[in-house]
XYZ file of C-alpha atoms in Angstrom:
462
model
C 207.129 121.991 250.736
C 209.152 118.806 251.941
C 207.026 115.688 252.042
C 206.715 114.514 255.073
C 208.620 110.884 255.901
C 207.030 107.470 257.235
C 205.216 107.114 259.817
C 207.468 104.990 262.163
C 205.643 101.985 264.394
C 203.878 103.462 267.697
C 202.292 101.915 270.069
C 198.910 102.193 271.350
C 198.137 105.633 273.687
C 201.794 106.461 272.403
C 202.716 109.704 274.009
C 199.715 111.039 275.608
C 199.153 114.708 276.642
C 201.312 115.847 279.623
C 203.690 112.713 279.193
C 206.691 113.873 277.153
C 207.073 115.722 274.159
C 204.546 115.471 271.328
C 205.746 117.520 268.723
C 209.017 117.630 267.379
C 211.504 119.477 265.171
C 212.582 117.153 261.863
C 215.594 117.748 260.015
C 213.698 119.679 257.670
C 213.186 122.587 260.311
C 216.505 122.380 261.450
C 218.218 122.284 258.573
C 216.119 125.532 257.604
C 217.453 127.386 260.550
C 221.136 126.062 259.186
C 220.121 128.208 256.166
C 219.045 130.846 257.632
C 221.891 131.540 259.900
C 224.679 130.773 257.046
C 222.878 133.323 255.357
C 222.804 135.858 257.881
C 226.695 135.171 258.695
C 227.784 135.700 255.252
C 225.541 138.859 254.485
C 227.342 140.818 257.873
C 230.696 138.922 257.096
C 230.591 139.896 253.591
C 228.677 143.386 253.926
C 226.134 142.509 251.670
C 222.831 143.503 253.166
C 220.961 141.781 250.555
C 222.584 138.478 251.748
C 221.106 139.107 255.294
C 217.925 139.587 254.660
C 217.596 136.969 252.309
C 218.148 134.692 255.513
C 216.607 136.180 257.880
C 212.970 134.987 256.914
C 214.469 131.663 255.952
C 215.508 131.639 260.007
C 212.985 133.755 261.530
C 210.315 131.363 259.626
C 212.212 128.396 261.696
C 212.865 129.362 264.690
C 208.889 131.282 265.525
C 207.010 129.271 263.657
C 204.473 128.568 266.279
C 204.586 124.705 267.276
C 200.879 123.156 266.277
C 199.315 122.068 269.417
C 199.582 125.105 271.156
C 196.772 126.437 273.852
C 194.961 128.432 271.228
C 190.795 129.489 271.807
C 190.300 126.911 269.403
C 192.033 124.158 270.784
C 194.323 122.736 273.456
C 198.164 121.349 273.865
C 197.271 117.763 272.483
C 197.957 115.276 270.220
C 196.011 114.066 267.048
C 193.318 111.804 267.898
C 193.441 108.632 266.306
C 190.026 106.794 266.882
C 188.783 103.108 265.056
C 185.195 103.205 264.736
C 183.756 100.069 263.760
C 181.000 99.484 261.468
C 177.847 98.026 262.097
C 176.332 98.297 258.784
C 175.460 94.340 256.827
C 178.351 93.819 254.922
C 179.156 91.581 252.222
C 180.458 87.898 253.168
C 183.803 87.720 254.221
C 184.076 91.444 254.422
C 185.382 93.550 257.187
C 184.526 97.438 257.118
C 185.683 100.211 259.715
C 186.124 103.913 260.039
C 189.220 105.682 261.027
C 188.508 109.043 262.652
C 191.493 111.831 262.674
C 190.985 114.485 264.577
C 194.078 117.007 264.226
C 195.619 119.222 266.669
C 194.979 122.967 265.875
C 197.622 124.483 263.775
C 198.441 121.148 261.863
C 199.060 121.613 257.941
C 198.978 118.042 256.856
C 197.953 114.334 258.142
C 200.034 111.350 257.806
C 198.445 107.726 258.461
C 199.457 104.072 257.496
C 196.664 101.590 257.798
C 197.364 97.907 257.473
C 195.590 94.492 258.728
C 197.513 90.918 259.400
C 198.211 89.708 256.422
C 197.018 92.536 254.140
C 199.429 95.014 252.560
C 200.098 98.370 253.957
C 198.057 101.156 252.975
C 199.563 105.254 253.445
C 197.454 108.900 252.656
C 198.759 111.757 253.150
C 195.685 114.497 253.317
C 194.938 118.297 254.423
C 194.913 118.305 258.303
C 191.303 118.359 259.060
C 188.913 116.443 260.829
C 188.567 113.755 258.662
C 186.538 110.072 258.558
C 188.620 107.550 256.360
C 186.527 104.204 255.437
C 188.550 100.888 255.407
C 187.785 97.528 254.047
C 189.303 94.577 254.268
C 188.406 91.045 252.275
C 189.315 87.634 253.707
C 188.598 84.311 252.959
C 188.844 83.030 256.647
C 185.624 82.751 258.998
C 186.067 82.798 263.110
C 187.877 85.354 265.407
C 189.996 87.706 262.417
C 192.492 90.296 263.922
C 191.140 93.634 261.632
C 192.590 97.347 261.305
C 196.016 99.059 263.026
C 196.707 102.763 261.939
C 199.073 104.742 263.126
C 198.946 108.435 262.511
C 200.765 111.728 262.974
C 200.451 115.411 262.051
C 202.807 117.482 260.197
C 203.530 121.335 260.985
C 203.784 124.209 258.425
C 206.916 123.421 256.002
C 207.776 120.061 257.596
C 209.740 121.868 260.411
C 207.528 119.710 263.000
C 206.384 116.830 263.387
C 203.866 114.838 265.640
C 204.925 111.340 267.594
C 202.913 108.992 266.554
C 199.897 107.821 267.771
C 197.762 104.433 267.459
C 194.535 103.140 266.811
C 193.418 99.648 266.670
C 190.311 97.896 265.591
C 188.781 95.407 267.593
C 188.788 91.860 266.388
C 185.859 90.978 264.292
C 183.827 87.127 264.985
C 183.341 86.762 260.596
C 180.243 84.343 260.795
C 180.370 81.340 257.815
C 178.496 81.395 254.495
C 176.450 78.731 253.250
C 176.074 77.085 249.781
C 172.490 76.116 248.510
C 172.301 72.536 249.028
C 169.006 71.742 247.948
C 167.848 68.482 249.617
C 170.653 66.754 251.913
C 170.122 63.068 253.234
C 167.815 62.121 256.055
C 168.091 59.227 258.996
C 166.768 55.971 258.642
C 163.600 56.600 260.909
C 161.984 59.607 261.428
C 160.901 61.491 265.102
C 158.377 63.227 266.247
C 154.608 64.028 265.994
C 154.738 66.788 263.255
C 156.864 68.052 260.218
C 157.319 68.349 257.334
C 158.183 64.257 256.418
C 156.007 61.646 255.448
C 156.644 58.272 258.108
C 155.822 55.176 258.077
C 153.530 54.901 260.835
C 149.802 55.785 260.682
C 148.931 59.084 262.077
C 147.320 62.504 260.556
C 148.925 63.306 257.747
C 147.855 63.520 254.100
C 149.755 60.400 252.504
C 146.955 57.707 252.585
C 147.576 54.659 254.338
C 144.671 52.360 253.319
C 141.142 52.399 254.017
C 139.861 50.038 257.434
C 136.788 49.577 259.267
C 135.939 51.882 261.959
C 137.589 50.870 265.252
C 137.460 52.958 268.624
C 139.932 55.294 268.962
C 139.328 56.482 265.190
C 138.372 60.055 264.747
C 135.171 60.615 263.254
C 136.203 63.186 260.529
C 138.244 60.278 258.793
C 135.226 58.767 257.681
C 134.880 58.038 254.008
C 131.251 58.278 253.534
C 131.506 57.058 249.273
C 133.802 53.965 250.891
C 131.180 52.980 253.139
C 128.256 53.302 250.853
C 129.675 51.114 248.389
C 130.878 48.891 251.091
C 128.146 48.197 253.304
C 124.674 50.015 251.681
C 122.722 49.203 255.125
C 125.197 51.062 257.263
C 126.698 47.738 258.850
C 129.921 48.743 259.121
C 131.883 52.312 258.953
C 134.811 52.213 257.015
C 137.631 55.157 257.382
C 140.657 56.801 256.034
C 143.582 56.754 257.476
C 147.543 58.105 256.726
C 150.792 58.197 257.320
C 151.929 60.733 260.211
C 153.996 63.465 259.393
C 157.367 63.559 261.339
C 160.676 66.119 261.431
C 164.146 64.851 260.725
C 167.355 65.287 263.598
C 170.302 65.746 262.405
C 173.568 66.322 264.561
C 176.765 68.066 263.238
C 180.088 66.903 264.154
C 182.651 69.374 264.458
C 186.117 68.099 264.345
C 187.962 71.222 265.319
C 191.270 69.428 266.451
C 192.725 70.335 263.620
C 193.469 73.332 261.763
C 195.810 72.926 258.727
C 196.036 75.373 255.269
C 197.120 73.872 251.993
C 201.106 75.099 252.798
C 202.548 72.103 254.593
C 205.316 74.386 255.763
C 202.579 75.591 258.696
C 201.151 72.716 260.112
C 203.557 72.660 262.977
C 202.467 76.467 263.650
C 206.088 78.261 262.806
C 203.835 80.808 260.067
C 201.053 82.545 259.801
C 197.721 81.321 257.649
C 197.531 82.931 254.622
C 193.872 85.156 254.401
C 193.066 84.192 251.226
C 193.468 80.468 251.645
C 190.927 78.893 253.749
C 191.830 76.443 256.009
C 190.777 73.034 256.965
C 188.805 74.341 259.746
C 187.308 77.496 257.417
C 186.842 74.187 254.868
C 184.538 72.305 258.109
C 182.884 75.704 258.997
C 181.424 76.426 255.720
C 180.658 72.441 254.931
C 178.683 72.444 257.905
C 176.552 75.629 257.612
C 175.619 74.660 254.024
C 174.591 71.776 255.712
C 172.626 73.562 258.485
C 171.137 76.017 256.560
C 169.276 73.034 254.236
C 168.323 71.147 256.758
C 166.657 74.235 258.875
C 164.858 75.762 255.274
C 163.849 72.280 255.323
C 162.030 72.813 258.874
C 164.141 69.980 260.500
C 165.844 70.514 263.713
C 169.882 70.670 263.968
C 172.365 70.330 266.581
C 176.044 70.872 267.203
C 178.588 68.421 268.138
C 182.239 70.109 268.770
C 185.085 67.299 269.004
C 187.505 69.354 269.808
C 186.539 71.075 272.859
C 184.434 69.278 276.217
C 181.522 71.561 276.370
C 177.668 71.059 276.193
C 176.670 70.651 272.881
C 174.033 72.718 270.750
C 170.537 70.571 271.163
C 169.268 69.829 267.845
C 165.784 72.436 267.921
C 164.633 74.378 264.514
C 164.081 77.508 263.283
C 166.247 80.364 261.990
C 167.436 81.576 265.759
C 168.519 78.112 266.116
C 170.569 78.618 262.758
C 172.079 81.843 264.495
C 173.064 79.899 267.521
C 174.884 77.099 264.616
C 176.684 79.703 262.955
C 178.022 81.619 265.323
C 179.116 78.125 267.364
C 181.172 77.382 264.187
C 182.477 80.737 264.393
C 183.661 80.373 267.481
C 185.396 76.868 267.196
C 188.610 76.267 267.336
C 191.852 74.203 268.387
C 192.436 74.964 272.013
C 196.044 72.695 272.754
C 196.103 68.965 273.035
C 192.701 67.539 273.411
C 192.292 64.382 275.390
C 191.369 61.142 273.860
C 187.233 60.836 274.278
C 186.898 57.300 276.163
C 183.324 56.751 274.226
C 181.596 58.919 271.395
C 179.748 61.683 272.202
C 175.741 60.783 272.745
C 173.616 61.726 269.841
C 169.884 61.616 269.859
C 168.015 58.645 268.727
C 167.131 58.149 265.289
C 169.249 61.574 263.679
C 171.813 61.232 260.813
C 175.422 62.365 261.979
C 177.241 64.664 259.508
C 180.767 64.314 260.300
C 183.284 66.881 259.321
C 186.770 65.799 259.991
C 190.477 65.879 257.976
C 190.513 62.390 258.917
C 194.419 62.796 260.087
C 193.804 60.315 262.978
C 191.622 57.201 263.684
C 189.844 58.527 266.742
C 187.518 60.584 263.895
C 186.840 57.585 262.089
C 186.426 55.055 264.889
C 183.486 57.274 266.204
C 182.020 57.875 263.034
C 182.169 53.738 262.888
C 180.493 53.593 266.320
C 177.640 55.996 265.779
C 177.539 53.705 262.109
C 177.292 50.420 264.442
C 174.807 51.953 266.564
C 172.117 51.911 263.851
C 172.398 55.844 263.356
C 172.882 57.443 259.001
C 176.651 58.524 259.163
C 177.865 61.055 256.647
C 181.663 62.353 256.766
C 182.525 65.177 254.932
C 186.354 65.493 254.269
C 187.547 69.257 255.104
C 191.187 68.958 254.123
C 192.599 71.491 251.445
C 194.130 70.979 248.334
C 198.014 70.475 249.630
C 200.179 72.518 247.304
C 203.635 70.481 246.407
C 205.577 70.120 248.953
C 209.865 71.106 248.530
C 212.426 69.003 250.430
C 212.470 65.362 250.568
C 211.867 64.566 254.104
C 208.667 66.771 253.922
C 207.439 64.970 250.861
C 208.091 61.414 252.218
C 206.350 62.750 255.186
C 203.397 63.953 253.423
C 203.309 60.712 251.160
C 202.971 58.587 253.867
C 200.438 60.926 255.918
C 197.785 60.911 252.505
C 198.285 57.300 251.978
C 197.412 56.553 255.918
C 194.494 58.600 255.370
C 193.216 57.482 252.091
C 193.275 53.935 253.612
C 191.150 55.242 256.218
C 188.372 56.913 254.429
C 188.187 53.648 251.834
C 187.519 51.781 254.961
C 184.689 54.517 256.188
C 183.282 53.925 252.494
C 183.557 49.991 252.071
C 181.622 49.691 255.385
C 178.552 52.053 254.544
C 179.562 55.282 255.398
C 179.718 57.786 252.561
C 182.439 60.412 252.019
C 182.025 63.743 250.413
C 185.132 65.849 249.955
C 184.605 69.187 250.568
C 187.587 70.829 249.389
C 188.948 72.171 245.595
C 186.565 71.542 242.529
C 185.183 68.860 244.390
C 183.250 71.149 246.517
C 181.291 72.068 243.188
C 179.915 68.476 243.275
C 179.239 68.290 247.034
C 175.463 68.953 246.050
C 175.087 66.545 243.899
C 176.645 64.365 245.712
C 174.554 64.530 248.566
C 171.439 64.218 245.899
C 172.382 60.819 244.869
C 172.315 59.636 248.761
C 168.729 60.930 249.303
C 167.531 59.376 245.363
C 168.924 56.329 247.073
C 167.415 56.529 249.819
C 164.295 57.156 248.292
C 164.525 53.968 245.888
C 165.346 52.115 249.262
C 167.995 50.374 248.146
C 169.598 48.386 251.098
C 173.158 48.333 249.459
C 175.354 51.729 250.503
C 176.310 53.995 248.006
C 179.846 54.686 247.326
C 181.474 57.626 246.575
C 184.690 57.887 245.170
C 187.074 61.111 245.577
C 187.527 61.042 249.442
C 190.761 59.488 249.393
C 194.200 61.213 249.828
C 195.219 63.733 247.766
């Protein structure tokens, strides 16, 4: 049997029933008939009978072979049916699973398919034609809207002397949410909000930290009494002394999405002439990630969280808590993105009152780092996390001068950020091993109240 040859490109709904020819005769079934009729020719040319009917199967088989696809009991006159199921099964993160459904016309011997995905190598089976279900899976490193599965697919007759147009079958594109890194505990704002949580403040309230112990005054709730206090105190019952604490209070924090940009570590595809490699995440992938580890710590934590996109003019996320509120974060960073030229903000976005501002930026421009400056003016705890890769060396000199000058502009800006109290973690390489830590050593320091600002080195330019 001949094996069959590749499946050329086709197009989606590629020639439907009733719309042109399906099947087809390859070279294989006409070259067949070639035989068969040389054969015949020489056997009554020649008088050998044996000859002749040595042929005539060879053309008989190609010229009645019934076409597949025929009206049959079984089955109609129409094509394969190609079908992309997707899953909806948990997966792992950053994987992408489907199902590819073939569903041959009656009379096919064998199924051809070639799967592939952008940026994924091309995949080709050849199997018995039956109805069939064909899992797929895909791995990327990327997180937002990813373009998933194309196959295209055709049947093959009896002996290769047919063949099937192809047909097409695409998967829809898949939202792939980000993943988070344990954290542990991540810095918190200067002054704390609110009438309950899970914080000690500094203001008296219910709570369980104790305050100091003070004479009864009205307004004082008559379960604080400390009945031992006022017996030693005052053994006639003179005066009623009670307990009182610190009040318990949540944390606000506000991410800052700077989705402007959207650069990989090949400097050949900043200016958008070649597709992002799936395996490399990008600046944006970098600021996705960065900022759902930092979401997820700060919601286990039972503070509240809000979302801050810089790169399009739409209502932000309020800051609220609770794991549907994480949902709502994640799937907001999945959906980011650069959407043309953005205009220039006249004034930073509004933040709430007393929250710490996570920043996650490439720092390519000043207008990041003037507003993180601003909200840092405006009494508010400013953290920018740098999101830009790893650049791999650069060939050609103009691109490398280029380059040069670009990471020196930008280390001179983050230095700034950093000499004037606002910390920078990088977020990108090995460094993102140490982005934990880093983030300890703020909250320690913030714990010994130390009025100086920490410094951390490692967010210049690369």
């Amino acid at each position: 049997m001949t094996s069959p040859s590749p499946v050329p490109a086709a197009r989606d709904g590629e020639a439907p029933p009733g719309d042109g020819e399906v099947w087809r005769t390859t070279r294989y079934g006409v070259l067949g008939a070639a035989v068969g009729i040389v054969l015949v020719a020489l056997g009554l040319v020649a008088g050998r009978a044996d000859v002749a009917l040595l042929g005539a199967p060879v053309l008989l088989g190609a010229v009645w072979r019934g076409r597949p696809g025929a009206p049959t009991a079984t089955g109609g006159d129409r094509p394969t049916r190609v079908e992309m199921v997707s899953g909806t099964a948990p997966t792992a993160p950053g994987e992408i699973r489907s199902t590819l459904v073939l569903d041959p016309t009656p009379g096919t011997e064998l199924l051809q398919a070639r799967v592939w995905a952008p940026g994924h190598r091309r995949t080709e089976v050849v199997v018995r034609a039956e109805r069939r279900e064909l899992g797929l899976r895909l791995v990327t490193r990327r997180t937002g809207p990813q373009p998933t599965f194309v196959a295209d697919a055709r049947g093959h007759g009896a002996g290769g002397a047919t063949t099937e147009d192809p047909m097409r079958a695409t998967a829809p594109e898949r939202l792939v949410l980000p993943t988070a890194m344990p954290l542990g505990r991540v810095p918190l704002p200067y002054r704390l909000r609110g009438l309950t949580g899970p914080h000690t403040s500094r203001r008296l309230g219910d709570g369980d930290e104790l305050r100091d112990v003070h004479p009864f005054t009205p307004g004082d709730r008559l379960r604080r009494i400390d009945w031992r206090t006022t017996a030693r105190r005052s053994p006639e019952l003179d005066e009623i002394y009670v307990r009182r604490t610190y009040a318990t209070a949540e944390a606000t924090t506000m991410l800052v999405l700077d989705s402007r940009d959207d650069v990989g570590p090949d400097l050949t595809t900043w200016r958008g002439s070649g597709p992002q490699r799936v395996d490399e995440p990008t600046s944006l992938d970098l600021a996705r990630h960065a900022a759902a580890s930092v979401a997820t710590a700060v919601v286990d934590a039972g503070d509240r969280v809000g979302l801050e996109d810089l790169g399009r003019r739409r209502r932000p996320v309020p800051p609220t808590g609770g794991r549907r509120q994480l949902r709502r974060i994640l799937h907001a960073l999945a959906t980011s993105s650069p959407h043309g030229v953005p205009a220039r903000r006249l004034r930073a976005p509004q933040v709430p009152a007393d929250a710490i501002v996570y920043l996650f930026t490439t720092a390519l421009d000043d207008e990041s780092v003037d507003l993180a400056r601003t909200w840092h003016d405006g009494g508010h705890r400013v953290v920018v996390v740098d999101t830009l890769p790893v650049v791999r060396p650069v060939h050609g000199e103009h691109l490398r001068i280029a380059w040069r000058v670009t990471s020196m502009e930008r280390a001179d800006r983050l230095n700034l950020l950093a000499a004037e109290g606002v910390p920078v973690v990088p977020w990108a390489g090995p460094a993102r091993r140490s982005a934990a830590a880093r983030l300890e050593l703020l909250v320690k320091a913030a714990e010994r109240h130390r009025s100086a600002p920490v410094h951390l080195a490692g967010g210049g330019g690369r």
